[in-house]
């Protein structure tokens, strides 16, 4: 029972770390894509908002929310 608990805790820790490392990469990709293929002005405002949100959530430790915002920016860019 204890072993299962430890394995589960480790899995959560590993997933958390992976997500924490993922956000800056995803945000970087967003920024690169926004530069490479800017959409219309209204879309870019929304993209910038999502990127700013992703950075904020990452700093706050809400990595899942950060990844969601970063992926939302991708969608807005047509990815
Ligand atoms: Cu993060």
Short mmCIF file of C-alpha atoms and ligand atoms in Angstrom, two decimals:
data_model
loop_
_atom_site.label_atom_id
_atom_site.label_comp_id
_atom_site.label_asym_id
_atom_site.label_seq_id
_atom_site.Cartn_x
_atom_site.Cartn_y
_atom_site.Cartn_z
CA UNK A 1 0.00 0.00 0.00
CA UNK A 2 2.82 2.38 0.95
CA UNK A 3 4.72 1.56 -2.22
CA UNK A 4 1.70 2.38 -4.33
CA UNK A 5 1.28 5.68 -2.51
CA UNK A 6 4.96 6.60 -3.04
CA UNK A 7 4.77 5.64 -6.71
CA UNK A 8 1.68 7.80 -7.16
CA UNK A 9 3.31 10.73 -5.33
CA UNK A 10 6.40 10.43 -7.52
CA UNK A 11 4.29 10.37 -10.65
CA UNK A 12 2.53 13.56 -9.56
CA UNK A 13 5.89 15.19 -8.77
CA UNK A 14 7.32 14.19 -12.15
CA UNK A 15 4.25 15.40 -14.02
CA UNK A 16 4.39 18.70 -12.15
CA UNK A 17 8.04 19.16 -13.09
CA UNK A 18 7.38 18.33 -16.72
CA UNK A 19 4.59 20.90 -16.84
CA UNK A 20 6.72 23.52 -15.09
CA UNK A 21 9.41 23.07 -17.71
CA UNK A 22 6.88 23.00 -20.49
CA UNK A 23 5.31 26.43 -19.97
CA UNK A 24 8.34 28.56 -20.91
CA UNK A 25 8.87 26.39 -24.01
CA UNK A 26 5.24 26.71 -25.06
CA UNK A 27 5.29 30.48 -24.43
CA UNK A 28 8.47 30.79 -26.48
CA UNK A 29 6.83 28.89 -29.33
CA UNK A 30 3.83 31.21 -29.11
CA UNK A 31 6.03 34.28 -29.35
CA UNK A 32 8.01 32.83 -32.25
CA UNK A 33 4.83 31.90 -34.12
CA UNK A 34 3.26 35.29 -33.45
CA UNK A 35 6.32 36.89 -35.04
CA UNK A 36 6.54 34.42 -37.93
CA UNK A 37 2.89 34.62 -38.94
CA UNK A 38 1.04 37.50 -37.38
CA UNK A 39 -2.71 37.46 -37.85
CA UNK A 40 -4.99 40.48 -38.00
CA UNK A 41 -4.70 43.12 -35.25
CA UNK A 42 -7.73 41.87 -33.28
CA UNK A 43 -6.37 38.32 -33.22
CA UNK A 44 -2.91 39.47 -32.16
CA UNK A 45 -4.39 41.37 -29.19
CA UNK A 46 -5.99 38.11 -28.05
CA UNK A 47 -2.76 36.18 -28.67
CA UNK A 48 -0.79 38.70 -26.59
CA UNK A 49 -3.38 38.41 -23.83
CA UNK A 50 -3.04 34.62 -23.75
CA UNK A 51 0.77 34.83 -23.74
CA UNK A 52 0.67 37.34 -20.87
CA UNK A 53 -1.76 35.09 -19.00
CA UNK A 54 0.45 32.04 -19.60
CA UNK A 55 3.47 33.91 -18.17
CA UNK A 56 1.46 35.11 -15.16
CA UNK A 57 0.07 31.65 -14.36
CA UNK A 58 3.51 30.07 -14.76
CA UNK A 59 5.02 32.56 -12.30
CA UNK A 60 2.15 31.91 -9.89
CA UNK A 61 2.87 28.19 -10.08
CA UNK A 62 -0.35 27.38 -11.96
CA UNK A 63 1.43 25.46 -14.69
CA UNK A 64 -1.65 23.70 -15.95
CA UNK A 65 -3.44 27.03 -16.45
CA UNK A 66 -0.29 28.37 -18.11
CA UNK A 67 -0.18 25.48 -20.59
CA UNK A 68 -3.89 25.96 -21.33
CA UNK A 69 -3.37 29.67 -22.07
CA UNK A 70 -0.31 28.96 -24.21
CA UNK A 71 -2.26 26.40 -26.22
CA UNK A 72 -5.13 28.85 -26.59
CA UNK A 73 -2.70 31.30 -28.19
CA UNK A 74 -1.66 28.55 -30.64
CA UNK A 75 -5.28 28.01 -31.60
CA UNK A 76 -5.72 31.74 -32.18
CA UNK A 77 -2.68 31.63 -34.46
CA UNK A 78 -4.36 28.85 -36.42
CA UNK A 79 -2.18 25.98 -35.16
CU1 LIG B 1 4.88 26.70 -15.68
#
